[in-house]
Structure formats: C-alpha cells, structure tokens
Tab-separated table of C-alpha atoms in Angstrom:
chain	number	residue	atom	x	y	z
A	1	GLN	CA	74.299	41.225	-8.699
A	2	GLY	CA	72.085	43.548	-6.538
A	3	VAL	CA	72.906	46.751	-4.804
A	4	VAL	CA	73.134	44.876	-1.412
A	5	THR	CA	75.389	41.866	-1.395
A	6	GLN	CA	75.426	38.841	0.805
A	7	GLU	CA	77.075	35.405	0.745
A	8	PRO	CA	74.704	33.031	-1.038
A	9	SER	CA	75.200	30.189	1.446
A	10	VAL	CA	77.078	29.480	4.639
A	11	THR	CA	77.544	26.365	6.722
A	12	VAL	CA	78.222	26.262	10.535
A	13	SER	CA	78.600	23.356	12.904
A	14	PRO	CA	76.287	23.026	15.860
A	15	GLY	CA	77.588	25.204	18.685
A	16	GLY	CA	79.963	27.081	16.354
A	17	THR	CA	80.221	30.702	15.464
A	18	VAL	CA	79.502	32.158	12.130
A	19	ILE	CA	79.537	35.748	10.636
A	20	LEU	CA	77.209	36.719	7.803
A	21	THR	CA	78.068	39.954	6.047
A	22	CYS	CA	76.137	42.598	4.136
A	23	GLY	CA	77.796	44.893	1.615
A	24	SER	CA	76.787	47.773	-0.637
A	25	ILE	CA	77.959	48.216	-4.172
A	26	THR	CA	77.729	51.974	-3.597
A	27	GLY	CA	80.341	51.969	-0.847
A	28	ALA	CA	80.815	51.212	2.741
A	29	VAL	CA	77.900	50.138	4.955
A	30	THR	CA	77.662	52.602	7.826
A	31	SER	CA	75.199	52.976	10.617
A	32	GLY	CA	73.513	55.711	8.491
A	33	LEU	CA	72.103	52.893	6.294
A	34	PHE	CA	70.427	51.442	9.461
A	35	PRO	CA	71.277	47.764	8.643
A	36	CYS	CA	68.594	45.289	9.658
A	37	TRP	CA	68.772	41.517	9.565
A	38	VAL	CA	65.669	39.344	8.804
A	39	GLN	CA	65.422	35.693	9.404
A	40	GLN	CA	63.007	33.494	7.371
A	41	LYS	CA	62.460	29.822	7.880
A	42	PRO	CA	60.913	27.600	5.198
A	43	GLY	CA	57.277	28.153	4.896
A	44	GLN	CA	57.156	31.031	7.486
A	45	ALA	CA	56.878	34.785	7.290
A	46	PRO	CA	59.983	36.840	7.745
A	47	LYS	CA	61.115	37.906	11.259
A	48	THR	CA	63.363	40.719	11.944
A	49	LEU	CA	66.186	39.924	14.509
A	50	ILE	CA	68.362	43.050	14.396
A	51	TYR	CA	67.538	46.652	13.610
A	52	ASP	CA	69.616	49.837	13.327
A	53	THR	CA	72.942	47.896	13.175
A	54	ASN	CA	73.091	46.178	16.485
A	55	ASN	CA	69.712	46.414	18.314
A	56	ARG	CA	67.921	43.223	19.235
A	57	TYR	CA	64.228	42.827	19.670
A	58	SER	CA	62.669	41.107	22.696
A	59	TRP	CA	62.292	37.981	20.700
A	60	THR	CA	65.937	37.900	19.385
A	61	PRO	CA	68.069	35.218	21.023
A	62	ALA	CA	71.129	36.654	22.648
A	63	ARG	CA	73.359	34.475	20.400
A	64	PHE	CA	72.584	36.833	17.496
A	65	SER	CA	74.385	40.096	17.410
A	66	GLY	CA	74.749	42.842	14.751
A	67	SER	CA	77.711	45.072	14.043
A	68	LEU	CA	79.789	46.869	11.425
A	69	LEU	CA	82.857	44.921	10.281
A	70	GLY	CA	85.257	46.799	7.961
A	71	ASP	CA	82.983	48.250	5.280
A	72	LYS	CA	80.111	45.885	5.846
A	73	ALA	CA	77.347	45.162	8.260
A	74	ALA	CA	77.580	41.791	9.982
A	75	LEU	CA	75.439	39.349	11.745
A	76	THR	CA	77.193	37.149	14.189
A	77	LEU	CA	75.740	33.915	15.506
A	78	SER	CA	77.629	32.573	18.435
A	79	GLY	CA	76.702	28.942	19.509
A	80	ALA	CA	74.574	27.987	16.470
A	81	GLN	CA	71.502	25.841	17.187
A	82	PRO	CA	69.798	23.579	14.668
A	83	GLU	CA	66.735	25.902	14.743
A	84	ASP	CA	68.938	28.687	13.436
A	85	GLU	CA	68.948	27.038	10.035
A	86	ALA	CA	67.244	29.583	7.897
A	87	GLU	CA	67.671	32.277	5.247
A	88	TYR	CA	68.978	35.620	6.427
A	89	PHE	CA	68.234	38.782	4.629
A	90	CYS	CA	70.062	42.092	5.217
A	91	LEU	CA	68.145	45.334	4.650
A	92	LEU	CA	69.756	48.696	4.055
A	93	SER	CA	67.824	52.012	4.047
A	94	TYR	CA	69.149	54.453	1.528
A	95	GLY	CA	66.722	57.110	2.863
A	96	THR	CA	63.012	56.830	3.527
A	97	GLU	CA	62.481	56.402	-0.158
A	98	ARG	CA	64.661	53.527	-0.905
A	99	ARG	CA	65.001	50.289	1.151
A	100	ILE	CA	66.891	47.484	-0.332
A	101	PHE	CA	67.142	43.849	0.616
A	102	GLY	CA	70.168	41.718	-0.015
A	103	GLY	CA	69.693	38.464	-1.956
A	104	GLY	CA	69.842	36.451	1.292
A	105	THR	CA	72.233	33.971	2.837
A	106	LYS	CA	71.063	30.361	3.261
A	107	LEU	CA	72.553	29.230	6.668
A	108	THR	CA	72.954	25.527	7.122
A	109	VAL	CA	73.730	24.189	10.618
A	110	LEU	CA	75.504	20.852	10.051
B	1	GLN	CA	50.114	41.379	20.898
B	2	VAL	CA	50.823	42.945	17.524
B	3	GLN	CA	49.021	41.376	14.592
B	4	LEU	CA	49.184	42.173	10.964
B	5	VAL	CA	46.773	40.236	8.774
B	6	GLU	CA	46.972	40.515	4.974
B	7	SER	CA	44.085	39.690	2.656
B	8	GLY	CA	42.918	40.189	-0.841
B	9	GLY	CA	45.292	37.912	-2.723
B	10	GLY	CA	44.226	35.545	-5.336
B	11	VAL	CA	44.392	34.677	-9.052
B	12	VAL	CA	44.152	37.529	-11.509
B	13	GLN	CA	44.692	37.734	-15.347
B	14	PRO	CA	47.580	39.768	-16.777
B	15	GLY	CA	46.596	43.396	-16.997
B	16	GLY	CA	44.213	42.997	-14.081
B	17	SER	CA	43.999	44.604	-10.719
B	18	LEU	CA	43.695	43.671	-7.063
B	19	ARG	CA	43.499	45.496	-3.801
B	20	LEU	CA	45.397	44.039	-0.827
B	21	SER	CA	44.531	44.927	2.676
B	22	CYS	CA	46.552	44.628	5.910
B	23	ALA	CA	44.529	44.756	9.139
B	24	ALA	CA	46.585	46.010	12.102
B	25	SER	CA	45.968	45.428	15.760
B	26	GLY	CA	47.932	45.398	19.105
B	27	PHE	CA	49.671	48.742	18.540
B	28	THR	CA	48.835	52.357	17.853
B	29	PHE	CA	48.463	52.186	14.096
B	30	THR	CA	48.392	55.912	13.650
B	31	ASP	CA	51.872	56.173	15.177
B	32	SER	CA	53.416	53.729	12.809
B	33	GLY	CA	54.817	53.865	9.298
B	34	MET	CA	53.945	50.813	7.190
B	35	HIS	CA	55.638	48.945	4.400
B	36	TRP	CA	54.647	46.444	1.647
B	37	VAL	CA	57.283	43.792	0.700
B	38	ARG	CA	56.822	40.936	-1.747
B	39	GLN	CA	58.521	37.597	-2.292
B	40	ILE	CA	58.503	35.521	-5.316
B	41	PRO	CA	58.157	31.977	-3.995
B	42	GLY	CA	61.599	30.510	-3.427
B	43	LYS	CA	63.261	33.823	-4.069
B	44	GLY	CA	64.287	36.856	-1.999
B	45	LEU	CA	62.448	39.768	-0.408
B	46	GLU	CA	61.678	42.950	-2.399
B	47	TRP	CA	60.693	46.237	-0.688
B	48	LEU	CA	57.787	47.788	-2.608
B	49	ALA	CA	56.373	50.764	-0.811
B	50	PHE	CA	56.206	52.712	2.420
B	51	MET	CA	53.705	55.174	3.886
B	52	THR	CA	54.404	57.272	6.956
B	53	SER	CA	51.974	57.445	9.848
B	54	ALA	CA	50.913	60.884	8.901
B	55	ARG	CA	50.047	59.682	5.415
B	56	LYS	CA	52.456	62.130	3.791
B	57	SER	CA	54.096	61.300	0.462
B	58	PRO	CA	54.182	57.515	-0.222
B	59	TYR	CA	57.444	55.978	-1.397
B	60	TYR	CA	57.804	53.334	-3.944
B	61	ALA	CA	60.434	51.030	-5.446
B	62	ASP	CA	61.233	51.895	-9.022
B	63	SER	CA	59.904	48.539	-10.146
B	64	VAL	CA	56.364	49.202	-9.136
B	65	ARG	CA	56.065	53.071	-9.224
B	66	GLY	CA	53.120	54.013	-11.334
B	67	ARG	CA	51.431	50.577	-11.105
B	68	PHE	CA	51.022	50.110	-7.338
B	69	THR	CA	49.505	52.514	-4.927
B	70	ILE	CA	49.873	52.323	-1.094
B	71	SER	CA	47.320	53.940	1.120
B	72	ARG	CA	46.014	53.585	4.591
B	73	ASP	CA	42.827	54.270	6.561
B	74	ASN	CA	43.776	55.154	10.105
B	75	SER	CA	40.160	55.054	11.221
B	76	ARG	CA	40.028	51.350	10.279
B	77	ASN	CA	43.644	50.551	11.281
B	78	THR	CA	44.186	49.199	7.722
B	79	LEU	CA	46.862	49.444	5.140
B	80	TYR	CA	46.170	48.916	1.410
B	81	LEU	CA	48.121	48.168	-1.658
B	82	GLN	CA	46.327	48.690	-4.977
B	83	LEU	CA	47.958	46.506	-7.784
B	84	ASP	CA	47.171	47.622	-11.281
B	85	SER	CA	48.393	46.524	-14.699
B	86	LEU	CA	49.494	43.201	-13.178
B	87	ARG	CA	52.134	40.998	-14.979
B	88	PRO	CA	53.023	37.330	-14.558
B	89	GLU	CA	56.273	38.423	-12.928
B	90	ASP	CA	54.193	40.129	-10.126
B	91	THR	CA	53.201	36.694	-8.904
B	92	ALA	CA	54.386	36.638	-5.310
B	93	ILE	CA	53.570	36.604	-1.676
B	94	PHE	CA	52.875	40.052	-0.381
B	95	TYR	CA	53.650	41.088	3.162
B	96	CYS	CA	52.908	44.116	5.154
B	97	ALA	CA	55.315	45.166	7.863
B	98	ARG	CA	55.420	47.755	10.622
B	99	ASP	CA	58.182	50.262	10.585
B	100	ARG	CA	59.879	51.260	13.815
B	101	LYS	CA	63.248	52.991	14.148
B	102	TRP	CA	64.180	52.091	10.613
B	103	GLY	CA	63.506	48.449	11.290
B	104	PHE	CA	60.661	46.282	10.075
B	105	GLU	CA	59.526	45.356	13.567
B	106	ASN	CA	56.547	43.200	12.735
B	107	TRP	CA	55.380	41.182	9.725
B	108	GLY	CA	52.239	39.742	8.660
B	109	GLN	CA	51.749	36.149	7.372
B	110	GLY	CA	51.418	37.251	3.766
B	111	THR	CA	48.902	36.918	0.912
B	112	LEU	CA	49.618	35.197	-2.375
B	113	VAL	CA	48.944	36.942	-5.661
B	114	THR	CA	49.048	34.822	-8.774
B	115	VAL	CA	48.952	36.540	-12.191
B	116	SER	CA	48.129	33.991	-14.793
B	117	SER	CA	45.745	33.595	-17.770
C-alpha cells in the first residue's frame, strides 16, 4: 500500500453520481497538501481536472468537482457520462520536494 | 496553445544512459516550474523530479535521486532529464508536466524508455 490511497475500482451508472476518495497514510488530507485529480484514458496522456483541492481548469467539465470529505480529498462526478470512463489519480504535495500519486481508481460507467 | 513535446526515448541496455528532452511552447517557460513523471505501461503514475522556474535546487523522488538529473535551458524553452545507470525496472513512459499553483496544469504526450539487453 502506498502513501496515498485510492479505491482500486468504482462503478457508476450513466447519469449517476460517484465520489472517489484520496487518503494519506500519514494522516488527514488537508488543503495544505494541495490535492489534485488527474484523469487518464487508455492510450492517452494524463490530464489534470482539479488542482488545489477544488479548482477546475477551463477544460474541466462542470460535472467534476473537488472537495475535502472527512479526512480525505474527494472527486465528485455528478451525472456520469460514458466518456468519463477512465483511471483517476490523486496527487498530494508533501512540500515542494515530495509529490506523491495515489495508485489510481479505475472508473467504469456501466 | 500550450505544448509540451518529449523526445529522446528509446531502447537502452541495463547500465546505460539516455537524455530526455521536453520542448515547451505556448507559455512563458521561464515563469514555470516543471516536472518529470513516469508510468510503467499499465501501471500508475510516479512523480520523479521538479525544477523551479529560477533553476534553484532540483527535487527528486527517493527512487531516482542520484541516478536521474533534471535540468532546464530557459534560452531554448527546454526541460531535460538525464537518466543514468538504467535498470530494467526503469522501463516506462516519461512525461513532462508544467507546474502551476501546485497543480500539474499541462502534460506532454510522453516518450517511451525501454531498458533491455
């Protein structure tokens, strides 16, 4: 198990809502770890959707949102679309000198 | 638009070296910190190294410190990663990424490094 923990796989129905979480074995995930969420579809380069906990980029669909939920970071997908099927990686920044990705969550839209 | 284009990957024998390049365009390179990340095919992402815009101290993951060296040439808008003492387990796709507000805002398409005899 790595330092940054994620669910290995999650399934959501089309149009449904799903929450992916990102934990840290060192303790609670806070905004001070600047959680990011990175989407990667098969055969493609990664693409960051959320930075600094809850900020979207111009290319991030509004159905994706980031937050802190309890002691974890969370990525909420509201109204899942077939094209959202992908692997999602969480990234935590333990200072400038240490950035760690979670193992990824494979999201299936079915 | 922002473009990051990696190059320099290929097949190398164990113990060998490679230098990867990441050509940047579409943004002010000198204002951006830059990262290298790798991905073993079919596996997860691993952060490797970071260099600030001002080329101050580089930062490395423990797994590659002492074998990989990050550098940049701001006059050429290019980021580099020198890979030395390569091992079969270093076989991966290597991506460069632009840092902005603690996020990896832009990614390149990656370059594949295969370490095999």
